[in-house]
Every structure is written in C-alpha cells, then in structure tokens.
PDB file of C-alpha atoms and ligand atoms in Angstrom:
ATOM      1  CA  MET D   1       0.048   0.537  -0.352  1.00  0.00           C
ATOM      2  CA  ALA D   2       2.090   2.499  -1.273  1.00  0.00           C
ATOM      3  CA  THR D   3       1.730   6.698   0.494  1.00  0.00           C
ATOM      4  CA  PRO D   4       2.279   9.841  -1.556  1.00  0.00           C
ATOM      5  CA  HIS D   5       6.030   9.531  -0.986  1.00  0.00           C
ATOM      6  CA  ILE D   6       6.642   5.869  -0.573  1.00  0.00           C
ATOM      7  CA  ALA D   7       5.952   3.443  -3.135  1.00  0.00           C
ATOM      8  CA  ALA D   8       6.188  -0.150  -0.971  1.00  0.00           C
ATOM      9  CA  GLU D   9       4.598  -2.299   0.492  1.00  0.00           C
ATOM     10  CA  ARG D  10       3.848  -2.870   4.163  1.00  0.00           C
ATOM     11  CA  GLY D  11       6.175  -5.259   5.669  1.00  0.00           C
ATOM     12  CA  ASP D  12       8.592  -3.602   3.363  1.00  0.00           C
ATOM     13  CA  PHE D  13      10.497  -1.684   6.070  1.00  0.00           C
ATOM     14  CA  ALA D  14      12.518  -2.920   9.200  1.00  0.00           C
ATOM     15  CA  PRO D  15      10.977  -1.517  12.561  1.00  0.00           C
ATOM     16  CA  ALA D  16      14.572   0.605  12.150  1.00  0.00           C
ATOM     17  CA  VAL D  17      15.436   3.084   9.558  1.00  0.00           C
ATOM     18  CA  LEU D  18      18.820   4.846   9.807  1.00  0.00           C
ATOM     19  CA  MET D  19      17.835   8.125   7.782  1.00  0.00           C
ATOM     20  CA  PRO D  20      20.967  10.424   6.301  1.00  0.00           C
ATOM     21  CA  GLY D  21      19.321  13.643   4.283  1.00  0.00           C
ATOM     22  CA  ASP D  22      21.278  12.960   1.206  1.00  0.00           C
ATOM     23  CA  PRO D  23      19.228   9.716  -0.726  1.00  0.00           C
ATOM     24  CA  LEU D  24      22.869   8.589  -2.019  1.00  0.00           C
ATOM     25  CA  ARG D  25      24.049   8.500   1.286  1.00  0.00           C
ATOM     26  CA  ALA D  26      21.635   5.910   2.247  1.00  0.00           C
ATOM     27  CA  LYS D  27      22.228   3.917  -1.084  1.00  0.00           C
ATOM     28  CA  ARG D  28      26.102   3.772  -0.047  1.00  0.00           C
ATOM     29  CA  ILE D  29      25.116   3.083   4.019  1.00  0.00           C
ATOM     30  CA  ALA D  30      23.092   0.060   2.587  1.00  0.00           C
ATOM     31  CA  GLU D  31      26.086  -0.519   0.113  1.00  0.00           C
ATOM     32  CA  THR D  32      28.396  -1.199   3.114  1.00  0.00           C
ATOM     33  CA  VAL D  33      26.221  -2.406   5.893  1.00  0.00           C
ATOM     34  CA  LEU D  34      23.238  -4.187   5.011  1.00  0.00           C
ATOM     35  CA  GLU D  35      23.497  -7.839   4.155  1.00  0.00           C
ATOM     36  CA  ASP D  36      20.737  -8.762   0.857  1.00  0.00           C
ATOM     37  CA  ALA D  37      19.664  -5.512   0.831  1.00  0.00           C
ATOM     38  CA  ARG D  38      17.166  -4.514  -1.724  1.00  0.00           C
ATOM     39  CA  GLN D  39      15.447  -1.456  -3.155  1.00  0.00           C
ATOM     40  CA  VAL D  40      12.169  -0.462  -1.740  1.00  0.00           C
ATOM     41  CA  ASN D  41      11.670   3.039  -2.723  1.00  0.00           C
ATOM     42  CA  ASN D  42      12.624   5.456  -5.823  1.00  0.00           C
ATOM     43  CA  VAL D  43      10.091   7.933  -5.415  1.00  0.00           C
ATOM     44  CA  ARG D  44      11.271  11.203  -6.427  1.00  0.00           C
ATOM     45  CA  GLY D  45      14.854   9.454  -6.237  1.00  0.00           C
ATOM     46  CA  MET D  46      14.391   9.219  -2.228  1.00  0.00           C
ATOM     47  CA  LEU D  47      16.205   5.561  -2.657  1.00  0.00           C
ATOM     48  CA  ALA D  48      15.367   3.357   0.450  1.00  0.00           C
ATOM     49  CA  TYR D  49      16.502  -0.163   1.102  1.00  0.00           C
ATOM     50  CA  THR D  50      16.008  -3.189   3.643  1.00  0.00           C
ATOM     51  CA  GLY D  51      17.955  -5.794   4.183  1.00  0.00           C
ATOM     52  CA  THR D  52      20.146  -7.272   7.461  1.00  0.00           C
ATOM     53  CA  VAL D  53      22.515  -6.699   9.993  1.00  0.00           C
ATOM     54  CA  ASP D  54      24.250  -9.486  11.588  1.00  0.00           C
ATOM     55  CA  GLY D  55      20.825 -10.796  10.608  1.00  0.00           C
ATOM     56  CA  LYS D  56      18.680  -8.383  11.576  1.00  0.00           C
ATOM     57  CA  PRO D  57      16.392  -6.063   9.879  1.00  0.00           C
ATOM     58  CA  LEU D  58      17.459  -2.749   8.641  1.00  0.00           C
ATOM     59  CA  SER D  59      16.114  -0.081   6.507  1.00  0.00           C
ATOM     60  CA  VAL D  60      17.920   3.459   5.535  1.00  0.00           C
ATOM     61  CA  MET D  61      16.151   5.862   3.975  1.00  0.00           C
ATOM     62  CA  GLY D  62      17.642   9.215   2.688  1.00  0.00           C
ATOM     63  CA  SER D  63      15.252  12.432   4.417  1.00  0.00           C
ATOM     64  CA  GLY D  64      16.049  15.417   2.207  1.00  0.00           C
ATOM     65  CA  MET D  65      17.145  18.357   3.634  1.00  0.00           C
ATOM     66  CA  GLY D  66      14.875  20.230   5.995  1.00  0.00           C
ATOM     67  CA  GLN D  67      11.950  19.638   8.545  1.00  0.00           C
ATOM     68  CA  PRO D  68       9.157  19.764   5.964  1.00  0.00           C
ATOM     69  CA  SER D  69      10.661  17.223   4.342  1.00  0.00           C
ATOM     70  CA  ILE D  70      11.789  14.545   6.824  1.00  0.00           C
ATOM     71  CA  THR D  71       8.514  15.277   8.734  1.00  0.00           C
ATOM     72  CA  ILE D  72       6.769  13.986   5.358  1.00  0.00           C
ATOM     73  CA  TYR D  73       9.029  10.860   5.173  1.00  0.00           C
ATOM     74  CA  ALA D  74       9.081  10.280   8.957  1.00  0.00           C
ATOM     75  CA  THR D  75       4.905  10.667   9.005  1.00  0.00           C
ATOM     76  CA  GLU D  76       4.594   8.150   6.310  1.00  0.00           C
ATOM     77  CA  LEU D  77       7.038   5.773   7.653  1.00  0.00           C
ATOM     78  CA  PHE D  78       5.452   5.747  11.337  1.00  0.00           C
ATOM     79  CA  SER D  79       2.386   5.724  10.243  1.00  0.00           C
ATOM     80  CA  GLN D  80       1.901   3.371   7.192  1.00  0.00           C
ATOM     81  CA  PHE D  81       4.787   1.149   7.311  1.00  0.00           C
ATOM     82  CA  ASP D  82       4.990   0.104  11.064  1.00  0.00           C
ATOM     83  CA  VAL D  83       8.044   1.742  11.212  1.00  0.00           C
ATOM     84  CA  GLU D  84       9.091   2.265  14.960  1.00  0.00           C
ATOM     85  CA  ARG D  85      12.269   4.084  15.292  1.00  0.00           C
ATOM     86  CA  ILE D  86      13.988   6.425  12.896  1.00  0.00           C
ATOM     87  CA  ILE D  87      17.635   7.558  13.352  1.00  0.00           C
ATOM     88  CA  ARG D  88      18.873  10.437  11.909  1.00  0.00           C
ATOM     89  CA  VAL D  89      22.299  10.121  10.815  1.00  0.00           C
ATOM     90  CA  GLY D  90      24.094  13.481   9.460  1.00  0.00           C
ATOM     91  CA  THR D  91      26.075  16.317   9.812  1.00  0.00           C
ATOM     92  CA  CYS D  92      26.353  19.196  11.702  1.00  0.00           C
ATOM     93  CA  GLY D  93      27.706  22.549  11.557  1.00  0.00           C
ATOM     94  CA  GLY D  94      29.868  22.966  15.257  1.00  0.00           C
ATOM     95  CA  LEU D  95      28.579  25.853  17.563  1.00  0.00           C
ATOM     96  CA  SER D  96      30.033  24.799  21.179  1.00  0.00           C
ATOM     97  CA  PRO D  97      33.871  25.669  21.340  1.00  0.00           C
ATOM     98  CA  LYS D  98      34.274  21.771  22.969  1.00  0.00           C
ATOM     99  CA  VAL D  99      33.429  20.419  19.538  1.00  0.00           C
ATOM    100  CA  LYS D 100      35.632  20.007  17.138  1.00  0.00           C
ATOM    101  CA  VAL D 101      35.302  19.023  12.797  1.00  0.00           C
ATOM    102  CA  GLY D 102      34.824  15.318  13.082  1.00  0.00           C
ATOM    103  CA  ASP D 103      33.224  14.623  16.468  1.00  0.00           C
ATOM    104  CA  VAL D 104      30.324  13.015  16.940  1.00  0.00           C
ATOM    105  CA  VAL D 105      26.974  14.904  18.762  1.00  0.00           C
ATOM    106  CA  ILE D 106      24.229  12.783  20.124  1.00  0.00           C
ATOM    107  CA  GLY D 107      21.336  15.674  19.649  1.00  0.00           C
ATOM    108  CA  VAL D 108      19.607  15.272  23.224  1.00  0.00           C
ATOM    109  CA  GLY D 109      16.806  17.898  23.062  1.00  0.00           C
ATOM    110  CA  ALA D 110      16.132  19.810  19.302  1.00  0.00           C
ATOM    111  CA  HIS D 111      15.983  23.809  20.014  1.00  0.00           C
ATOM    112  CA  THR D 112      14.751  25.107  17.219  1.00  0.00           C
ATOM    113  CA  GLU D 113      13.061  28.903  15.245  1.00  0.00           C
ATOM    114  CA  SER D 114      11.060  27.079  13.012  1.00  0.00           C
ATOM    115  CA  ALA D 115       7.256  26.842  13.438  1.00  0.00           C
ATOM    116  CA  MET D 116       6.880  22.776  12.707  1.00  0.00           C
ATOM    117  CA  ASN D 117       6.228  21.872  16.098  1.00  0.00           C
ATOM    118  CA  VAL D 118       3.935  25.134  17.309  1.00  0.00           C
ATOM    119  CA  PRO D 119       0.599  23.139  15.723  1.00  0.00           C
ATOM    120  CA  ARG D 120       1.186  20.271  17.599  1.00  0.00           C
ATOM    121  CA  LEU D 121       0.339  21.340  21.260  1.00  0.00           C
ATOM    122  CA  PRO D 122      -1.102  25.073  21.104  1.00  0.00           C
ATOM    123  CA  GLY D 123      -0.311  27.452  23.554  1.00  0.00           C
ATOM    124  CA  VAL D 124       2.991  25.212  24.297  1.00  0.00           C
ATOM    125  CA  HIS D 125       6.040  25.379  23.414  1.00  0.00           C
ATOM    126  CA  PHE D 126       7.001  21.910  22.618  1.00  0.00           C
ATOM    127  CA  SER D 127      10.015  20.220  23.639  1.00  0.00           C
ATOM    128  CA  ALA D 128      11.557  18.503  20.902  1.00  0.00           C
ATOM    129  CA  VAL D 129      13.736  15.802  22.414  1.00  0.00           C
ATOM    130  CA  ALA D 130      14.970  12.035  21.269  1.00  0.00           C
ATOM    131  CA  SER D 131      14.608   8.599  23.154  1.00  0.00           C
ATOM    132  CA  TYR D 132      15.915   8.135  26.486  1.00  0.00           C
ATOM    133  CA  ASN D 133      16.881   4.438  25.270  1.00  0.00           C
ATOM    134  CA  LEU D 134      18.103   4.715  21.750  1.00  0.00           C
ATOM    135  CA  VAL D 135      20.676   7.947  23.451  1.00  0.00           C
ATOM    136  CA  ALA D 136      21.769   5.684  26.078  1.00  0.00           C
ATOM    137  CA  ALA D 137      22.983   3.105  23.575  1.00  0.00           C
ATOM    138  CA  ALA D 138      24.400   5.606  21.297  1.00  0.00           C
ATOM    139  CA  ALA D 139      26.674   7.208  23.692  1.00  0.00           C
ATOM    140  CA  GLN D 140      27.167   3.932  25.467  1.00  0.00           C
ATOM    141  CA  ARG D 141      28.802   2.813  21.851  1.00  0.00           C
ATOM    142  CA  ALA D 142      30.320   5.969  21.049  1.00  0.00           C
ATOM    143  CA  GLY D 143      32.135   6.360  24.435  1.00  0.00           C
ATOM    144  CA  ALA D 144      34.642   9.532  24.311  1.00  0.00           C
ATOM    145  CA  ASN D 145      34.302  10.350  20.934  1.00  0.00           C
ATOM    146  CA  ALA D 146      30.841  11.437  21.193  1.00  0.00           C
ATOM    147  CA  HIS D 147      29.401  14.408  22.785  1.00  0.00           C
ATOM    148  CA  VAL D 148      25.690  14.225  24.507  1.00  0.00           C
ATOM    149  CA  GLY D 149      23.615  17.504  24.447  1.00  0.00           C
ATOM    150  CA  THR D 150      21.788  20.017  22.722  1.00  0.00           C
ATOM    151  CA  ILE D 151      21.466  21.300  18.932  1.00  0.00           C
ATOM    152  CA  ILE D 152      19.421  23.289  17.113  1.00  0.00           C
ATOM    153  CA  SER D 153      17.560  22.663  13.913  1.00  0.00           C
ATOM    154  CA  ARG D 154      17.256  25.535  11.735  1.00  0.00           C
ATOM    155  CA  ASP D 155      14.863  26.293   9.162  1.00  0.00           C
ATOM    156  CA  HIS D 156      17.592  28.570   7.334  1.00  0.00           C
ATOM    157  CA  PHE D 157      20.820  27.856   5.963  1.00  0.00           C
ATOM    158  CA  TYR D 158      22.535  31.219   4.846  1.00  0.00           C
ATOM    159  CA  LEU D 159      19.792  33.564   7.088  1.00  0.00           C
ATOM    160  CA  THR D 160      21.067  33.522  10.880  1.00  0.00           C
ATOM    161  CA  PRO D 161      20.076  36.747  13.050  1.00  0.00           C
ATOM    162  CA  GLU D 162      23.321  38.371  14.392  1.00  0.00           C
ATOM    163  CA  GLY D 163      24.933  36.660  17.793  1.00  0.00           C
ATOM    164  CA  GLN D 164      22.649  33.939  17.449  1.00  0.00           C
ATOM    165  CA  ASN D 165      25.935  31.447  16.774  1.00  0.00           C
ATOM    166  CA  GLU D 166      27.878  32.825  19.846  1.00  0.00           C
ATOM    167  CA  ARG D 167      23.735  32.898  22.039  1.00  0.00           C
ATOM    168  CA  LEU D 168      23.405  29.689  21.348  1.00  0.00           C
ATOM    169  CA  ALA D 169      27.183  28.300  22.204  1.00  0.00           C
ATOM    170  CA  ARG D 170      26.931  30.025  25.823  1.00  0.00           C
ATOM    171  CA  TYR D 171      23.962  28.189  26.223  1.00  0.00           C
ATOM    172  CA  GLY D 172      25.988  24.911  25.572  1.00  0.00           C
ATOM    173  CA  VAL D 173      24.577  24.125  21.671  1.00  0.00           C
ATOM    174  CA  LEU D 174      26.603  21.686  20.026  1.00  0.00           C
ATOM    175  CA  GLY D 175      25.798  22.199  17.141  1.00  0.00           C
ATOM    176  CA  VAL D 176      23.379  23.624  14.175  1.00  0.00           C
ATOM    177  CA  GLU D 177      21.427  21.412  11.489  1.00  0.00           C
ATOM    178  CA  MET D 178      18.043  21.155   9.636  1.00  0.00           C
ATOM    179  CA  GLU D 179      15.973  18.172  10.658  1.00  0.00           C
ATOM    180  CA  ALA D 180      16.117  16.408  14.510  1.00  0.00           C
ATOM    181  CA  ALA D 181      13.706  19.010  15.838  1.00  0.00           C
ATOM    182  CA  ALA D 182      10.630  18.081  13.381  1.00  0.00           C
ATOM    183  CA  LEU D 183      12.035  14.423  13.657  1.00  0.00           C
ATOM    184  CA  TYR D 184      11.272  14.084  17.544  1.00  0.00           C
ATOM    185  CA  GLY D 185       8.098  15.723  16.464  1.00  0.00           C
ATOM    186  CA  VAL D 186       7.120  13.208  14.491  1.00  0.00           C
ATOM    187  CA  ALA D 187       8.343  10.342  16.777  1.00  0.00           C
ATOM    188  CA  ALA D 188       6.327  12.033  19.639  1.00  0.00           C
ATOM    189  CA  GLU D 189       3.278  12.690  17.586  1.00  0.00           C
ATOM    190  CA  PHE D 190       3.343   8.462  17.132  1.00  0.00           C
ATOM    191  CA  ASP D 191       4.428   7.396  19.829  1.00  0.00           C
ATOM    192  CA  LYS D 192       7.080   6.035  18.622  1.00  0.00           C
ATOM    193  CA  GLU D 193      11.251   6.276  18.723  1.00  0.00           C
ATOM    194  CA  ALA D 194      13.964   9.025  17.256  1.00  0.00           C
ATOM    195  CA  LEU D 195      17.446  10.063  17.628  1.00  0.00           C
ATOM    196  CA  ALA D 196      20.122  12.262  15.840  1.00  0.00           C
ATOM    197  CA  VAL D 197      23.506  11.019  15.657  1.00  0.00           C
ATOM    198  CA  LEU D 198      25.731  13.730  13.665  1.00  0.00           C
ATOM    199  CA  THR D 199      29.487  14.287  12.795  1.00  0.00           C
ATOM    200  CA  VAL D 200      30.484  18.203  12.725  1.00  0.00           C
ATOM    201  CA  SER D 201      30.989  18.865   9.457  1.00  0.00           C
ATOM    202  CA  ASP D 202      32.524  22.416   9.654  1.00  0.00           C
ATOM    203  CA  ASN D 203      32.864  24.945  12.752  1.00  0.00           C
ATOM    204  CA  LEU D 204      30.398  27.753  12.671  1.00  0.00           C
ATOM    205  CA  LEU D 205      32.579  30.122  14.590  1.00  0.00           C
ATOM    206  CA  ASP D 206      35.776  29.089  13.885  1.00  0.00           C
ATOM    207  CA  SER D 207      35.755  28.273   9.941  1.00  0.00           C
ATOM    208  CA  SER D 208      39.799  27.751  10.141  1.00  0.00           C
ATOM    209  CA  GLU D 209      38.823  24.065  10.941  1.00  0.00           C
ATOM    210  CA  ASP D 210      38.537  22.307   8.127  1.00  0.00           C
ATOM    211  CA  MET D 211      39.287  18.544   6.954  1.00  0.00           C
ATOM    212  CA  SER D 212      39.336  16.458   3.416  1.00  0.00           C
ATOM    213  CA  SER D 213      36.491  14.300   2.645  1.00  0.00           C
ATOM    214  CA  ALA D 214      38.176  11.581   2.951  1.00  0.00           C
ATOM    215  CA  GLU D 215      38.579  12.303   6.795  1.00  0.00           C
ATOM    216  CA  ARG D 216      34.995  13.153   6.853  1.00  0.00           C
ATOM    217  CA  GLU D 217      33.925   9.882   5.319  1.00  0.00           C
ATOM    218  CA  THR D 218      36.539   7.836   8.066  1.00  0.00           C
ATOM    219  CA  LEU D 219      34.440  10.392  10.613  1.00  0.00           C
ATOM    220  CA  PHE D 220      31.335   9.699   9.554  1.00  0.00           C
ATOM    221  CA  GLU D 221      31.623   5.808   9.940  1.00  0.00           C
ATOM    222  CA  LYS D 222      32.078   6.431  13.903  1.00  0.00           C
ATOM    223  CA  ALA D 223      28.536   8.245  14.162  1.00  0.00           C
ATOM    224  CA  LEU D 224      27.643   5.275  11.963  1.00  0.00           C
ATOM    225  CA  ASP D 225      28.744   2.786  14.399  1.00  0.00           C
ATOM    226  CA  ALA D 226      26.974   4.852  17.189  1.00  0.00           C
ATOM    227  CA  ALA D 227      23.459   4.869  15.039  1.00  0.00           C
ATOM    228  CA  LEU D 228      23.790   0.952  14.412  1.00  0.00           C
ATOM    229  CA  ALA D 229      23.955   0.645  18.071  1.00  0.00           C
ATOM    230  CA  ALA D 230      20.845   2.709  18.621  1.00  0.00           C
ATOM    231  CA  ALA D 231      19.075   1.021  16.017  1.00  0.00           C
ATOM    232  CA  PHE D 232      18.858  -2.421  17.733  1.00  0.00           C
ATOM    233  CA  CYS D 233      19.660  -1.711  21.490  1.00  0.00           C
TER     234      CYS D 233
HETATM  235  N1  LIG W 301      24.683  21.093   8.818  1.00  0.00           N
HETATM  236  C1  LIG W 301      26.423  20.750   8.174  1.00  0.00           C
HETATM  237  N2  LIG W 301      26.794  22.704   8.268  1.00  0.00           N
HETATM  238  C2  LIG W 301      25.814  23.216   8.858  1.00  0.00           C
HETATM  239  C3  LIG W 301      25.036  24.527   9.090  1.00  0.00           C
HETATM  240  N3  LIG W 301      25.919  25.502   8.818  1.00  0.00           N
HETATM  241  N4  LIG W 301      23.836  24.433   8.899  1.00  0.00           N
HETATM  242  C4  LIG W 301      22.632  23.862   9.296  1.00  0.00           C
HETATM  243  N5  LIG W 301      22.931  22.687   8.779  1.00  0.00           N
HETATM  244  C5  LIG W 301      24.251  22.069   8.554  1.00  0.00           C
END
C-alpha cells in the first residue's frame, strides 16, 4: 500500500530505519552495512533499502533536507509502514568550543526557530527531545568520541540573526542542523522513537577548522556505528 511519497508495501521496511539527508548516502550505507539489501523506494529519487545486519532487519532511507521533508517521510514510515524508530545520521555545523570538526554529536534535544512543532500543542512550547534509550545506546557505543547534548534545527541554512550562534554556544548548544526537531516531533506524535547522531562537518565560529572529504568519510563511520547501536538496542 503506497503512500504519496513511498511506493512500497507494508512489511517492506524494518522496524528500525537509519535516515541520512542525502539519498545517495542512504545508498552507500546500504551497500556497506546491509546484507541482502533490496531497494524499497525511489519516488522522487528518495532511495530506501531494506536488508539485514548480523541477521537483524534494518532499513536505510534518505530524508531530504529540512524539517518539512523529514516530517513527510517520518510521518509515512511511522503511520503506514510499522516503523518503530528512526535514527537520523547526518552532519551538523559545530557551535560549542568543545566540539571539533569530525566529532560525533548525539542530539538529546533540539531547539528550533521553525514553526513545524507549533501546531502540535497549542499554547505550549513543544520540547523536541530524543528517545532516552536510543541516546543511551548511542552514547555507550561512541564513548569518549561523542558529545551528548542539545542542538538547534534551523530552517535557514544561510540566514542567521546576528549574534545568535555565539548566544547558542553560550547556552551549550553543540551544533546546527536542519531536521532533528521536526523528527522528534513526529516521533512524539506517533509514540515512536527517534534520535539524531551527527558528525561535525564544519565549525561555525572557527572557519579555519576543516578537513578532507576522505577524513570526513572515516569520521562519519564513528557516527554510523553509534547509530547502529541505537537501531538495535
Ligand atoms: N549541517 C552541516 N553544517 C551545517 C550548517 N552550517 N548549518 C546547518 N546545517 C548544517
């Protein structure tokens, strides 16, 4: 039974889904971690695969960029395809001075300037929080490699109010990305589980920090490993 954005049958998805923003990264993850992977979606090029890891079922699907896009896919996966947990695996811009390019950030909670969660609880500022058991599993696997704390999910990539990054850093916000707050909102709506495990790809307060794409790919593996621990906890 297809949905507007996913041409698959009920049962085509595993209970746990890893969700990078980029559908081609979903393909690469499927090729590297899944056994017996089969493609289960290609609507709008939003590739999804299902296979197994050590005999346990797992799906990988792209989310696209931004909160509206991930909201569409997460809503359809939770409500129509019996998905129980979605773990976003992506990148973030580092904010806190504690966070260096290449580090792993586990997003316990996500601030946002987006209106995506506003209609959920009228009159209430919704708390966009990850599922505690997934946070614990990912943090345990990543150990000292990971920072566990808050992030901000922004709608704008290029437009930032003057001084906001510095202020967020003072409040201990680890990094900036564009999807987690909405994902956590959808998980709460359907009483399901969600987490974002991010690799720091750039530093917003210190642009001198950078690294090669090869280094980034290896570092992405640390985040993937932590995300797999959360997927199967
Ligand atoms: N993901 C990686 N870097 C980012 C940035 N600077 N802003 C938003 N999302 C990001």
